[in-house]
Structures are given as structure tokens and as C-alpha cells.
Amino acid sequence: MARIFAFAAALLLAGCTSTSLPLTPKPVTGGVLSGTLIGDPGTFNPALARRGSALEVSRLMFAGLLMPDKAGGFSPDLAADFQQAEDGRRYRVRLKPALVWSNGQPLGANDVVFSFERVYGDGRSPGSLPRGLKVSAPDEQTVEFVLPAPDFDFAAYLTLPILPAHALAEGDPLARWGLDADPTTLPVSGPFLCRGYTPNESLELAANPRYWRRPEQPYLAGIRYRIVPDRPAALARFQSGQSDTYRPSPEEYAGLAAGRSSGNYALVSGGAEQPVYLAFNLNRTAVAGKAPVASPGANWFANPAFRQGVALAIDRSRLVQEAFLNTAEAGKGTFDQDAARERLAAAGLKGGAGGVLTDAAGHKVSFEVLLDGDDPAQMRLGEGVRAQLALVGLDAQPRPLPRLVLRNRILRQKRWQAAITNPERLGAPPPASLSFWRSANPWHFFDLGDDQGTLPWQDQFDATYGNKTGASEREQLIAAHQPLVELVRPLALAAIRADVRESRFSAFESTYNGRILANIWEVQKAPPPPAEVSPAPGS
């Protein structure tokens, strides 16, 4: 049955469109978009927003120096332009002239320096800036960033939202805009500001009259959100016509595809998201100095031949069909069971009782694979990995955990054997997740570092960030060392009402922007017709 459903989903996905729907040559203004937030934002401070509704809302209210573009690069937002030195260590940003916050206060270089030094430089913020970063303002319109080492991917950090120094400079800026801050009082720089908020019920955003694209954009007059507790409630609101956008899960996609002709909406593919990996714990020291993985498991995982064998044993196309119901792309890697057995033998493993491999000491090669128990697709992915590794003699036992427990086990306790996850699922913000391969990055989750230093192959990964060709070099190193086994790349999918026009949905842009429609300032929706006025009695 799963295969039949997956095949049906594949046929439906083939009809998915990625083109925007033009409205008229003259933009329509004054419409209000209806949305749904799954869970209360909790915070409107972009420095504290990690995922979900908090990230979506904060990125509507606060802008960064740069923004991602549909080509997969970065273009100016609050910045007028930016320059990168040939050595990869210096970046200079010049701000647009006459920028102001929504309360009329000027927005300048001091706000940028404040944001990067006082806010994102704080270890409590998920911004995860490179250690040793120096930020200065030669004048009111210019900011210079000097890195301790070359990093040709640093531009991603310039998408972090800028916060107002005049409102946060006194005291602790993170505590000042904590969970109890009134969002209607926050000075913002993005396309929308908060007009009204009832916790766990509703949120109303209005167009920021001092947004730098004004007076033309945003074309929308505002966005009205209903806050719901879970995905079923959000899906029900979209299917009943109460919301204009929705991001379906793999298991929801087929039903939406079947009903789109009568539901007056389009299904849009925004491309592939970040990969989901099978990771092995390569930490050598855990909390309180304990070994994160007891022997013999630690010896298996540290052996590159073992990791290569696992990577060769995975049929990624089958995982796409059975775990993601054809709403994903196969991860990078070769499937070859015979070659997998050869690499596992080279790791010192041999056949044992019941077809399960054993090591030289006679230990059965059995290990636990943690995964996100709150996600049905992850559950199916865990079962698929278990079944495929069993074919080459590995006993991989999936263990679902609540998402927060999973994050704690991997990032804090560091006591785990294997896991199916990625930095985004663990809570990493987009700039940090882009450079998580760097050993000093706090989201380098498979080896968080200790006083024993880095391994030679990790030093090779670190060196790639100092080269303009670093991305392609990392691909080669991943194939050779398999520190993580890429499984699938989920497709970013969205359902959008037919009367929402000029919208652009992109996996890359939406990940960084935190919002479902990347170009929200260009989005249009016809305003409701004026209400008829009844004639006065006796007229």
C-alpha cells in the first residue's frame, strides 16, 4: 500500500508548479493575507527566534543587511552594497541612505555594530558568529567586518536581522525583549509591524509605513494570523478557505493535490531543502568527561571504512519513495551492497549468528539510531534505514524521541550512538547551518570538540572555508570520509490560494527568511469589496 501511495504522490508532484501568477501590470494594493501559525511565537526578538512561528514573524518585522535571492546567493536589503576582500577576511557594507526604524529613529551603522557585538555575539543567541569577529563603523553609513581567518561563506551571516540600539542598549538586550515584551511597541525595520497580539489566539501585522521600499511596497495592507496548536488544525483552516498559505507534510501532499481543482489553490515546489543525514557520534569526550559512546561502538564509528560501508548500503531512491512518499530528492551517494560488504570487511567486521556482523572481539554490531519522534516522515525514514542496513549485517535499532529531548541528547549531553537529523532540525539558524562543517561551529553536532584537538580530516574541512572553491572541496572530503551519510533532501512544498499573486516560494529563500513567501513585499491580494451601505430610513 505504501508503494502504491508513493507512486500516486509522484504523479501528483509532477503537476506541481513553481511559477508565480501575475495579477495585472498595475499592482493591486490594500489586500490582507490570512495565515496560520502553528504554536505561539513566544518571542518577537529575532535574536531569540530559532524555528517555527517565532522565526516567521520576526523575519517579517526585522530586516538584515543582505537577503537571499532566488539564484542561491545574497543581495542587498538594508545594505546599499557590500564588498568582500580578496583574502576572504574583510567585508565592508555600506547602508542605504535615510534608513529609519518604524518609530522614526534613524537606522545606521551603530545599530549594526550593536547587533553583531552585543546581541549575536552573546552565547545565548543562536546567531553563532565566528569566534574572534571584529565589527567597526568608520562612519554612520559604513560597517566593516574583520574575521580571524578567511571565510568566503561569511555573507550568510549578514542576513541576520538588525536590532535597534536606541531601544536595547541599556541593560541586557536579550532580557529587555524577552518573552513578556509587548510586540506592538517594538521599533522594526522590516515590511510589517505588529498591530495587535493575543497570545495563543491571534496576531495582526500591518504594513510598516517607514519600510525602506515605501511608498510602493509592501503592496499588502497587512497579514492576519490565527494561532493554532498543531498541524491538523492548520491544515483544516487552509482546506476550509480560512488561510491563504500552507506547507504540507509528505503525508498531506497527496490529499491536497487531489483537492486543488475544487479548492482554488496551487501547489508550488520551491526546490530541495537541506539534507537529512545519518550521523554517527564522533565526539571523544562527553559532559563531565565521560565517553559519549562506549566501546566497541566508538571504535566502529571512528573507522572511515565502517562509515563508507554504511553509506554504500543505503538505497536513497527507495527512502524517497517509502519514507517521503516521493516528496524528496535522493541524497548524494552511491548504492552498492557488494561494495558495502567489502568496506565493512575492511573495517574488521565479519559474519556472525543470525546474519549480524561481529567485530574482531566477537561483539555484535548493534547500535541505536535516535530520530525525531514528532515527525511521521522521520519515523518512516528510521525504519527504512534499519531494513536496508540489516541486509548487509548491521543491526540498527531506531529509537524515536521528542524533538527537544533529541536536541538535548545530541547537543548537550553528547551521549548517543547514531541519529537521523540535520542542523536545522536541531535548531540551528540558517547562517550557522551553512557552515556547520567547520569544527569550531557550535552546530558541528557529530563532533562538538574538546581539549583533544581536531582530527586531521576535520582540519581539511576547516581549510575549505578559506578557499573560493571550498564548497566543491567539501563535497570531495565528504565522499572520502563520510562523517555524515546523506539520506534525502526533502522538497519544500507549499499550497497557495489562487488570488494570492506575484508570490515566490523558494526553499533557499524561505529557509533564510523564515517565512513561507520569500518576496512578501511584492505579494498582492485584492482587498475585499466595500460593504454596501443600507439607505437611511425615510430616504
mmCIF file of N, CA and C in Angstrom, residues 158-279:
data_model
loop_
_atom_site.group_PDB
_atom_site.id
_atom_site.type_symbol
_atom_site.label_atom_id
_atom_site.label_comp_id
_atom_site.label_asym_id
_atom_site.label_seq_id
_atom_site.Cartn_x
_atom_site.Cartn_y
_atom_site.Cartn_z
ATOM 1 N N LEU A 158 25.409 37.987 7.211
ATOM 2 C CA LEU A 158 24.923 39.343 7.022
ATOM 3 C C LEU A 158 23.421 39.375 6.757
ATOM 4 N N THR A 159 22.774 38.199 6.716
ATOM 5 C CA THR A 159 21.317 38.148 6.627
ATOM 6 C C THR A 159 20.662 38.207 8.006
ATOM 7 N N LEU A 160 21.451 38.136 9.085
ATOM 8 C CA LEU A 160 20.875 38.204 10.424
ATOM 9 C C LEU A 160 20.153 39.530 10.618
ATOM 10 N N PRO A 161 18.963 39.540 11.213
ATOM 11 C CA PRO A 161 18.215 40.783 11.394
ATOM 12 C C PRO A 161 18.953 41.781 12.297
ATOM 13 N N ILE A 162 18.880 43.039 11.923
ATOM 14 C CA ILE A 162 19.483 44.112 12.710
ATOM 15 C C ILE A 162 18.484 44.591 13.759
ATOM 16 N N LEU A 163 18.977 44.834 14.985
ATOM 17 C CA LEU A 163 18.125 45.296 16.068
ATOM 18 C C LEU A 163 18.453 46.744 16.426
ATOM 19 N N PRO A 164 17.492 47.469 17.034
ATOM 20 C CA PRO A 164 17.685 48.898 17.311
ATOM 21 C C PRO A 164 18.489 49.146 18.578
ATOM 22 N N ALA A 165 19.629 49.783 18.436
ATOM 23 C CA ALA A 165 20.472 50.080 19.587
ATOM 24 C C ALA A 165 19.776 51.044 20.544
ATOM 25 N N HIS A 166 19.032 52.012 20.002
ATOM 26 C CA HIS A 166 18.408 53.016 20.869
ATOM 27 C C HIS A 166 17.367 52.420 21.807
ATOM 28 N N ALA A 167 16.811 51.264 21.441
ATOM 29 C CA ALA A 167 15.784 50.645 22.283
ATOM 30 C C ALA A 167 16.334 49.573 23.204
ATOM 31 N N LEU A 168 17.570 49.096 22.936
ATOM 32 C CA LEU A 168 18.074 47.926 23.663
ATOM 33 C C LEU A 168 19.424 48.139 24.324
ATOM 34 N N ALA A 169 20.032 49.301 24.152
ATOM 35 C CA ALA A 169 21.413 49.480 24.596
ATOM 36 C C ALA A 169 21.579 49.380 26.108
ATOM 37 N N GLU A 170 20.560 49.791 26.872
ATOM 38 C CA GLU A 170 20.673 49.759 28.330
ATOM 39 C C GLU A 170 20.333 48.375 28.869
ATOM 40 N N GLY A 171 21.225 47.822 29.688
ATOM 41 C CA GLY A 171 20.971 46.518 30.289
ATOM 42 C C GLY A 171 21.229 45.375 29.332
ATOM 43 N N ASP A 172 20.577 44.254 29.588
ATOM 44 C CA ASP A 172 20.735 43.031 28.809
ATOM 45 C C ASP A 172 19.780 43.069 27.614
ATOM 46 N N PRO A 173 20.293 43.167 26.384
ATOM 47 C CA PRO A 173 19.381 43.295 25.221
ATOM 48 C C PRO A 173 18.502 42.078 25.007
ATOM 49 N N LEU A 174 18.962 40.899 25.397
ATOM 50 C CA LEU A 174 18.124 39.719 25.218
ATOM 51 C C LEU A 174 17.014 39.680 26.262
ATOM 52 N N ALA A 175 17.335 40.077 27.492
ATOM 53 C CA ALA A 175 16.315 40.095 28.539
ATOM 54 C C ALA A 175 15.335 41.249 28.328
ATOM 55 N N ARG A 176 15.827 42.356 27.759
ATOM 56 C CA ARG A 176 14.979 43.534 27.553
ATOM 57 C C ARG A 176 13.807 43.213 26.633
ATOM 58 N N TRP A 177 14.070 42.442 25.596
ATOM 59 C CA TRP A 177 12.999 41.992 24.717
ATOM 60 C C TRP A 177 12.797 40.501 24.937
ATOM 61 N N GLY A 178 12.415 40.140 26.126
ATOM 62 C CA GLY A 178 12.192 38.742 26.461
ATOM 63 C C GLY A 178 10.815 38.284 26.039
ATOM 64 N N LEU A 179 10.366 37.202 26.635
ATOM 65 C CA LEU A 179 9.104 36.601 26.246
ATOM 66 C C LEU A 179 7.897 37.461 26.620
ATOM 67 N N ASP A 180 8.094 38.410 27.554
ATOM 68 C CA ASP A 180 6.967 39.226 28.001
ATOM 69 C C ASP A 180 6.903 40.586 27.317
ATOM 70 N N ALA A 181 7.745 40.836 26.326
ATOM 71 C CA ALA A 181 7.749 42.130 25.646
ATOM 72 C C ALA A 181 6.470 42.313 24.825
ATOM 73 N N ASP A 182 5.937 43.516 24.834
ATOM 74 C CA ASP A 182 4.750 43.841 24.054
ATOM 75 C C ASP A 182 5.174 44.084 22.607
ATOM 76 N N PRO A 183 4.799 43.214 21.671
ATOM 77 C CA PRO A 183 5.298 43.362 20.293
ATOM 78 C C PRO A 183 4.786 44.606 19.584
ATOM 79 N N THR A 184 3.695 45.196 20.066
ATOM 80 C CA THR A 184 3.175 46.384 19.402
ATOM 81 C C THR A 184 4.040 47.613 19.674
ATOM 82 N N THR A 185 4.959 47.525 20.628
ATOM 83 C CA THR A 185 5.827 48.664 20.960
ATOM 84 C C THR A 185 7.208 48.555 20.332
ATOM 85 N N LEU A 186 7.502 47.480 19.622
ATOM 86 C CA LEU A 186 8.849 47.253 19.118
ATOM 87 C C LEU A 186 9.115 48.086 17.866
ATOM 88 N N PRO A 187 10.192 48.876 17.853
ATOM 89 C CA PRO A 187 10.589 49.544 16.606
ATOM 90 C C PRO A 187 11.184 48.519 15.643
ATOM 91 N N VAL A 188 10.682 48.468 14.415
ATOM 92 C CA VAL A 188 11.081 47.437 13.464
ATOM 93 C C VAL A 188 11.589 48.080 12.178
ATOM 94 N N SER A 189 12.240 47.254 11.353
ATOM 95 C CA SER A 189 12.787 47.730 10.079
ATOM 96 C C SER A 189 12.261 46.950 8.887
ATOM 97 N N GLY A 190 11.511 45.902 9.137
ATOM 98 C CA GLY A 190 11.022 45.042 8.066
ATOM 99 C C GLY A 190 9.743 45.566 7.436
ATOM 100 N N PRO A 191 9.137 44.791 6.544
ATOM 101 C CA PRO A 191 7.953 45.262 5.823
ATOM 102 C C PRO A 191 6.694 45.389 6.679
ATOM 103 N N PHE A 192 6.668 44.735 7.858
ATOM 104 C CA PHE A 192 5.457 44.769 8.670
ATOM 105 C C PHE A 192 5.793 45.044 10.133
ATOM 106 N N LEU A 193 4.826 45.642 10.829
ATOM 107 C CA LEU A 193 4.926 45.852 12.272
ATOM 108 C C LEU A 193 3.708 45.223 12.932
ATOM 109 N N CYS A 194 3.799 45.034 14.242
ATOM 110 C CA CYS A 194 2.715 44.368 14.964
ATOM 111 C C CYS A 194 1.638 45.385 15.322
ATOM 112 N N ARG A 195 0.408 45.074 14.932
ATOM 113 C CA ARG A 195 -0.732 45.935 15.242
ATOM 114 C C ARG A 195 -1.516 45.400 16.443
ATOM 115 N N GLY A 196 -1.544 44.086 16.614
ATOM 116 C CA GLY A 196 -2.281 43.507 17.728
ATOM 117 C C GLY A 196 -1.881 42.057 17.942
ATOM 118 N N TYR A 197 -1.923 41.616 19.196
ATOM 119 C CA TYR A 197 -1.468 40.256 19.529
ATOM 120 C C TYR A 197 -2.211 39.751 20.762
ATOM 121 N N THR A 198 -2.846 38.605 20.609
ATOM 122 C CA THR A 198 -3.460 37.898 21.728
ATOM 123 C C THR A 198 -2.769 36.549 21.826
ATOM 124 N N PRO A 199 -1.977 36.308 22.886
ATOM 125 C CA PRO A 199 -1.213 35.056 22.972
ATOM 126 C C PRO A 199 -2.087 33.826 22.774
ATOM 127 N N ASN A 200 -1.537 32.905 21.960
ATOM 128 C CA ASN A 200 -2.192 31.622 21.661
ATOM 129 C C ASN A 200 -3.509 31.753 20.915
ATOM 130 N N GLU A 201 -3.821 32.954 20.427
ATOM 131 C CA GLU A 201 -5.068 33.137 19.681
ATOM 132 C C GLU A 201 -4.843 33.785 18.319
ATOM 133 N N SER A 202 -4.298 34.998 18.291
ATOM 134 C CA SER A 202 -4.214 35.714 17.022
ATOM 135 C C SER A 202 -3.085 36.727 17.036
ATOM 136 N N LEU A 203 -2.686 37.119 15.829
ATOM 137 C CA LEU A 203 -1.641 38.118 15.618
ATOM 138 C C LEU A 203 -2.001 38.908 14.373
ATOM 139 N N GLU A 204 -1.927 40.233 14.479
ATOM 140 C CA GLU A 204 -2.223 41.083 13.323
ATOM 141 C C GLU A 204 -1.015 41.951 13.016
ATOM 142 N N LEU A 205 -0.531 41.864 11.772
ATOM 143 C CA LEU A 205 0.575 42.688 11.298
ATOM 144 C C LEU A 205 0.044 43.709 10.302
ATOM 145 N N ALA A 206 0.626 44.903 10.324
ATOM 146 C CA ALA A 206 0.255 45.953 9.381
ATOM 147 C C ALA A 206 1.501 46.410 8.630
ATOM 148 N N ALA A 207 1.312 46.936 7.425
ATOM 149 C CA ALA A 207 2.434 47.422 6.630
ATOM 150 C C ALA A 207 3.184 48.515 7.394
ATOM 151 N N ASN A 208 4.509 48.390 7.421
ATOM 152 C CA ASN A 208 5.353 49.376 8.087
ATOM 153 C C ASN A 208 5.418 50.634 7.219
ATOM 154 N N PRO A 209 4.879 51.762 7.690
ATOM 155 C CA PRO A 209 4.861 52.970 6.846
ATOM 156 C C PRO A 209 6.242 53.551 6.594
ATOM 157 N N ARG A 210 7.266 53.092 7.356
ATOM 158 C CA ARG A 210 8.617 53.609 7.179
ATOM 159 C C ARG A 210 9.565 52.541 6.625
ATOM 160 N N TYR A 211 9.014 51.486 6.076
ATOM 161 C CA TYR A 211 9.839 50.459 5.422
ATOM 162 C C TYR A 211 10.589 51.100 4.263
ATOM 163 N N TRP A 212 11.839 50.666 4.017
ATOM 164 C CA TRP A 212 12.663 51.366 3.037
ATOM 165 C C TRP A 212 12.151 51.283 1.607
ATOM 166 N N ARG A 213 11.268 50.322 1.313
ATOM 167 C CA ARG A 213 10.701 50.221 -0.039
ATOM 168 C C ARG A 213 9.465 51.113 -0.226
ATOM 169 N N ARG A 214 8.990 51.748 0.826
ATOM 170 C CA ARG A 214 7.820 52.603 0.718
ATOM 171 C C ARG A 214 8.133 53.809 -0.171
ATOM 172 N N PRO A 215 7.140 54.449 -0.803
ATOM 173 C CA PRO A 215 5.722 54.271 -0.524
ATOM 174 C C PRO A 215 5.038 53.142 -1.283
ATOM 175 N N GLU A 216 5.743 52.485 -2.210
ATOM 176 C CA GLU A 216 5.068 51.475 -3.022
ATOM 177 C C GLU A 216 4.835 50.152 -2.290
ATOM 178 N N GLN A 217 5.845 49.650 -1.612
ATOM 179 C CA GLN A 217 5.769 48.291 -1.070
ATOM 180 C C GLN A 217 5.937 48.298 0.446
ATOM 181 N N PRO A 218 5.363 47.308 1.137
ATOM 182 C CA PRO A 218 4.643 46.164 0.602
ATOM 183 C C PRO A 218 3.269 46.556 0.045
ATOM 184 N N TYR A 219 2.823 45.766 -0.922
ATOM 185 C CA TYR A 219 1.519 46.023 -1.507
ATOM 186 C C TYR A 219 0.394 45.610 -0.568
ATOM 187 N N LEU A 220 0.650 44.592 0.272
ATOM 188 C CA LEU A 220 -0.354 44.168 1.235
ATOM 189 C C LEU A 220 -0.536 45.219 2.320
ATOM 190 N N ALA A 221 -1.765 45.371 2.783
ATOM 191 C CA ALA A 221 -2.023 46.259 3.916
ATOM 192 C C ALA A 221 -1.670 45.579 5.229
ATOM 193 N N GLY A 222 -1.662 44.258 5.226
ATOM 194 C CA GLY A 222 -1.329 43.551 6.457
ATOM 195 C C GLY A 222 -1.456 42.046 6.316
ATOM 196 N N ILE A 223 -1.182 41.356 7.409
ATOM 197 C CA ILE A 223 -1.311 39.893 7.489
ATOM 198 C C ILE A 223 -2.030 39.571 8.793
ATOM 199 N N ARG A 224 -3.054 38.752 8.717
ATOM 200 C CA ARG A 224 -3.785 38.321 9.911
ATOM 201 C C ARG A 224 -3.529 36.833 10.137
ATOM 202 N N TYR A 225 -3.000 36.527 11.310
ATOM 203 C CA TYR A 225 -2.694 35.147 11.663
ATOM 204 C C TYR A 225 -3.658 34.634 12.729
ATOM 205 N N ARG A 226 -4.054 33.387 12.587
ATOM 206 C CA ARG A 226 -4.688 32.652 13.662
ATOM 207 C C ARG A 226 -3.655 31.688 14.213
ATOM 208 N N ILE A 227 -3.528 31.623 15.521
ATOM 209 C CA ILE A 227 -2.557 30.739 16.166
ATOM 210 C C ILE A 227 -3.273 29.454 16.566
ATOM 211 N N VAL A 228 -2.768 28.318 16.079
ATOM 212 C CA VAL A 228 -3.394 27.014 16.355
ATOM 213 C C VAL A 228 -2.366 26.095 17.005
ATOM 214 N N PRO A 229 -2.824 25.025 17.663
ATOM 215 C CA PRO A 229 -1.887 24.187 18.422
ATOM 216 C C PRO A 229 -1.101 23.181 17.608
ATOM 217 N N ASP A 230 -1.597 22.766 16.419
ATOM 218 C CA ASP A 230 -0.928 21.674 15.720
ATOM 219 C C ASP A 230 -1.198 21.724 14.222
ATOM 220 N N ARG A 231 -0.539 20.804 13.497
ATOM 221 C CA ARG A 231 -0.665 20.755 12.046
ATOM 222 C C ARG A 231 -2.087 20.420 11.589
ATOM 223 N N PRO A 232 -2.784 19.438 12.183
ATOM 224 C CA PRO A 232 -4.152 19.155 11.728
ATOM 225 C C PRO A 232 -5.051 20.394 11.760
ATOM 226 N N ALA A 233 -4.912 21.209 12.797
ATOM 227 C CA ALA A 233 -5.730 22.423 12.880
ATOM 228 C C ALA A 233 -5.345 23.411 11.787
ATOM 229 N N ALA A 234 -4.053 23.525 11.488
ATOM 230 C CA ALA A 234 -3.610 24.426 10.431
ATOM 231 C C ALA A 234 -4.088 23.947 9.065
ATOM 232 N N LEU A 235 -4.008 22.647 8.825
ATOM 233 C CA LEU A 235 -4.478 22.091 7.557
ATOM 234 C C LEU A 235 -5.979 22.310 7.393
ATOM 235 N N ALA A 236 -6.740 22.113 8.466
ATOM 236 C CA ALA A 236 -8.188 22.299 8.401
ATOM 237 C C ALA A 236 -8.535 23.741 8.044
ATOM 238 N N ARG A 237 -7.788 24.692 8.581
ATOM 239 C CA ARG A 237 -8.043 26.097 8.254
ATOM 240 C C ARG A 237 -7.782 26.372 6.772
ATOM 241 N N PHE A 238 -6.715 25.777 6.241
ATOM 242 C CA PHE A 238 -6.437 26.007 4.821
ATOM 243 C C PHE A 238 -7.509 25.342 3.951
ATOM 244 N N GLN A 239 -7.859 24.120 4.247
ATOM 245 C CA GLN A 239 -8.840 23.413 3.430
ATOM 246 C C GLN A 239 -10.216 24.070 3.467
ATOM 247 N N SER A 240 -10.516 24.760 4.556
ATOM 248 C CA SER A 240 -11.812 25.434 4.661
ATOM 249 C C SER A 240 -11.774 26.849 4.089
ATOM 250 N N GLY A 241 -10.632 27.257 3.548
ATOM 251 C CA GLY A 241 -10.517 28.566 2.932
ATOM 252 C C GLY A 241 -10.233 29.704 3.885
ATOM 253 N N GLN A 242 -9.861 29.405 5.135
ATOM 254 C CA GLN A 242 -9.633 30.454 6.124
ATOM 255 C C GLN A 242 -8.202 30.993 6.122
ATOM 256 N N SER A 243 -7.298 30.313 5.433
ATOM 257 C CA SER A 243 -5.930 30.811 5.325
ATOM 258 C C SER A 243 -5.471 30.699 3.880
ATOM 259 N N ASP A 244 -4.480 31.523 3.531
ATOM 260 C CA ASP A 244 -4.055 31.635 2.134
ATOM 261 C C ASP A 244 -2.849 30.783 1.787
ATOM 262 N N THR A 245 -2.096 30.325 2.781
ATOM 263 C CA THR A 245 -0.894 29.544 2.512
ATOM 264 C C THR A 245 -0.792 28.385 3.494
ATOM 265 N N TYR A 246 -0.112 27.331 3.063
ATOM 266 C CA TYR A 246 0.118 26.184 3.946
ATOM 267 C C TYR A 246 1.283 25.373 3.403
ATOM 268 N N ARG A 247 2.151 24.878 4.306
ATOM 269 C CA ARG A 247 3.251 24.000 3.907
ATOM 270 C C ARG A 247 2.906 22.577 4.308
ATOM 271 N N PRO A 248 2.548 21.716 3.347
ATOM 272 C CA PRO A 248 2.117 20.355 3.690
ATOM 273 C C PRO A 248 3.280 19.428 4.010
ATOM 274 N N SER A 249 3.002 18.441 4.848
ATOM 275 C CA SER A 249 3.945 17.360 5.112
ATOM 276 C C SER A 249 3.829 16.346 3.979
ATOM 277 N N PRO A 250 4.763 15.400 3.869
ATOM 278 C CA PRO A 250 4.659 14.393 2.804
ATOM 279 C C PRO A 250 3.334 13.650 2.799
ATOM 280 N N GLU A 251 2.847 13.284 3.985
ATOM 281 C CA GLU A 251 1.608 12.511 4.039
ATOM 282 C C GLU A 251 0.372 13.364 3.740
ATOM 283 N N GLU A 252 0.482 14.697 3.805
ATOM 284 C CA GLU A 252 -0.650 15.575 3.493
ATOM 285 C C GLU A 252 -0.688 15.972 2.024
ATOM 286 N N TYR A 253 0.452 15.828 1.348
ATOM 287 C CA TYR A 253 0.562 16.371 -0.005
ATOM 288 C C TYR A 253 -0.432 15.741 -0.978
ATOM 289 N N ALA A 254 -0.557 14.420 -0.968
ATOM 290 C CA ALA A 254 -1.418 13.756 -1.948
ATOM 291 C C ALA A 254 -2.864 14.217 -1.814
ATOM 292 N N GLY A 255 -3.353 14.373 -0.585
ATOM 293 C CA GLY A 255 -4.721 14.821 -0.380
ATOM 294 C C GLY A 255 -4.944 16.230 -0.904
ATOM 295 N N LEU A 256 -3.965 17.125 -0.681
ATOM 296 C CA LEU A 256 -4.091 18.483 -1.198
ATOM 297 C C LEU A 256 -4.023 18.505 -2.719
ATOM 298 N N ALA A 257 -3.181 17.651 -3.295
ATOM 299 C CA ALA A 257 -3.084 17.603 -4.752
ATOM 300 C C ALA A 257 -4.401 17.140 -5.369
ATOM 301 N N ALA A 258 -5.041 16.188 -4.707
ATOM 302 C CA ALA A 258 -6.313 15.675 -5.239
ATOM 303 C C ALA A 258 -7.424 16.707 -5.153
ATOM 304 N N GLY A 259 -7.358 17.616 -4.184
ATOM 305 C CA GLY A 259 -8.451 18.564 -3.985
ATOM 306 C C GLY A 259 -8.205 19.951 -4.520
ATOM 307 N N ARG A 260 -7.086 20.166 -5.221
ATOM 308 C CA ARG A 260 -6.764 21.543 -5.604
ATOM 309 C C ARG A 260 -7.700 22.096 -6.668
ATOM 310 N N SER A 261 -8.289 21.240 -7.528
ATOM 311 C CA SER A 261 -9.169 21.755 -8.577
ATOM 312 C C SER A 261 -10.417 22.405 -7.991
ATOM 313 N N SER A 262 -10.899 21.873 -6.886
ATOM 314 C CA SER A 262 -12.088 22.439 -6.254
ATOM 315 C C SER A 262 -11.750 23.377 -5.105
ATOM 316 N N GLY A 263 -10.477 23.391 -4.692
ATOM 317 C CA GLY A 263 -10.083 24.200 -3.546
ATOM 318 C C GLY A 263 -9.532 25.557 -3.894
ATOM 319 N N ASN A 264 -9.391 25.860 -5.204
ATOM 320 C CA ASN A 264 -8.958 27.183 -5.639
ATOM 321 C C ASN A 264 -7.571 27.543 -5.092
ATOM 322 N N TYR A 265 -6.628 26.624 -5.231
ATOM 323 C CA TYR A 265 -5.260 26.883 -4.803
ATOM 324 C C TYR A 265 -4.298 26.153 -5.721
ATOM 325 N N ALA A 266 -3.045 26.596 -5.696
ATOM 326 C CA ALA A 266 -1.985 25.951 -6.466
ATOM 327 C C ALA A 266 -0.995 25.316 -5.501
ATOM 328 N N LEU A 267 -0.364 24.244 -5.947
ATOM 329 C CA LEU A 267 0.713 23.612 -5.193
ATOM 330 C C LEU A 267 2.029 24.001 -5.840
ATOM 331 N N VAL A 268 2.948 24.485 -5.028
ATOM 332 C CA VAL A 268 4.191 25.061 -5.522
ATOM 333 C C VAL A 268 5.374 24.305 -4.943
ATOM 334 N N SER A 269 6.351 23.976 -5.792
ATOM 335 C CA SER A 269 7.594 23.369 -5.344
ATOM 336 C C SER A 269 8.678 24.430 -5.311
ATOM 337 N N GLY A 270 9.327 24.546 -4.159
ATOM 338 C CA GLY A 270 10.386 25.535 -4.007
ATOM 339 C C GLY A 270 11.772 24.939 -4.069
ATOM 340 N N GLY A 271 11.906 23.695 -4.550
ATOM 341 C CA GLY A 271 13.212 23.061 -4.613
ATOM 342 C C GLY A 271 13.512 22.258 -3.359
ATOM 343 N N ALA A 272 14.730 21.750 -3.284
ATOM 344 C CA ALA A 272 15.122 20.872 -2.184
ATOM 345 C C ALA A 272 15.647 21.666 -0.997
ATOM 346 N N GLU A 273 15.311 21.192 0.197
ATOM 347 C CA GLU A 273 15.812 21.766 1.430
ATOM 348 C C GLU A 273 17.162 21.129 1.783
ATOM 349 N N GLN A 274 17.685 21.451 2.964
ATOM 350 C CA GLN A 274 18.956 20.890 3.402
ATOM 351 C C GLN A 274 18.834 19.379 3.610
ATOM 352 N N PRO A 275 19.916 18.626 3.407
ATOM 353 C CA PRO A 275 19.843 17.160 3.517
ATOM 354 C C PRO A 275 19.526 16.698 4.936
ATOM 355 N N VAL A 276 18.925 15.518 5.003
ATOM 356 C CA VAL A 276 18.775 14.795 6.266
ATOM 357 C C VAL A 276 19.861 13.725 6.279
ATOM 358 N N TYR A 277 20.585 13.637 7.388
ATOM 359 C CA TYR A 277 21.750 12.756 7.461
ATOM 360 C C TYR A 277 21.528 11.603 8.443
ATOM 361 N N LEU A 278 22.268 10.522 8.195
ATOM 362 C CA LEU A 278 22.512 9.511 9.210
ATOM 363 C C LEU A 278 23.870 9.861 9.797
ATOM 364 N N ALA A 279 23.883 10.231 11.074
ATOM 365 C CA ALA A 279 25.107 10.698 11.720
ATOM 366 C C ALA A 279 25.580 9.693 12.751
#
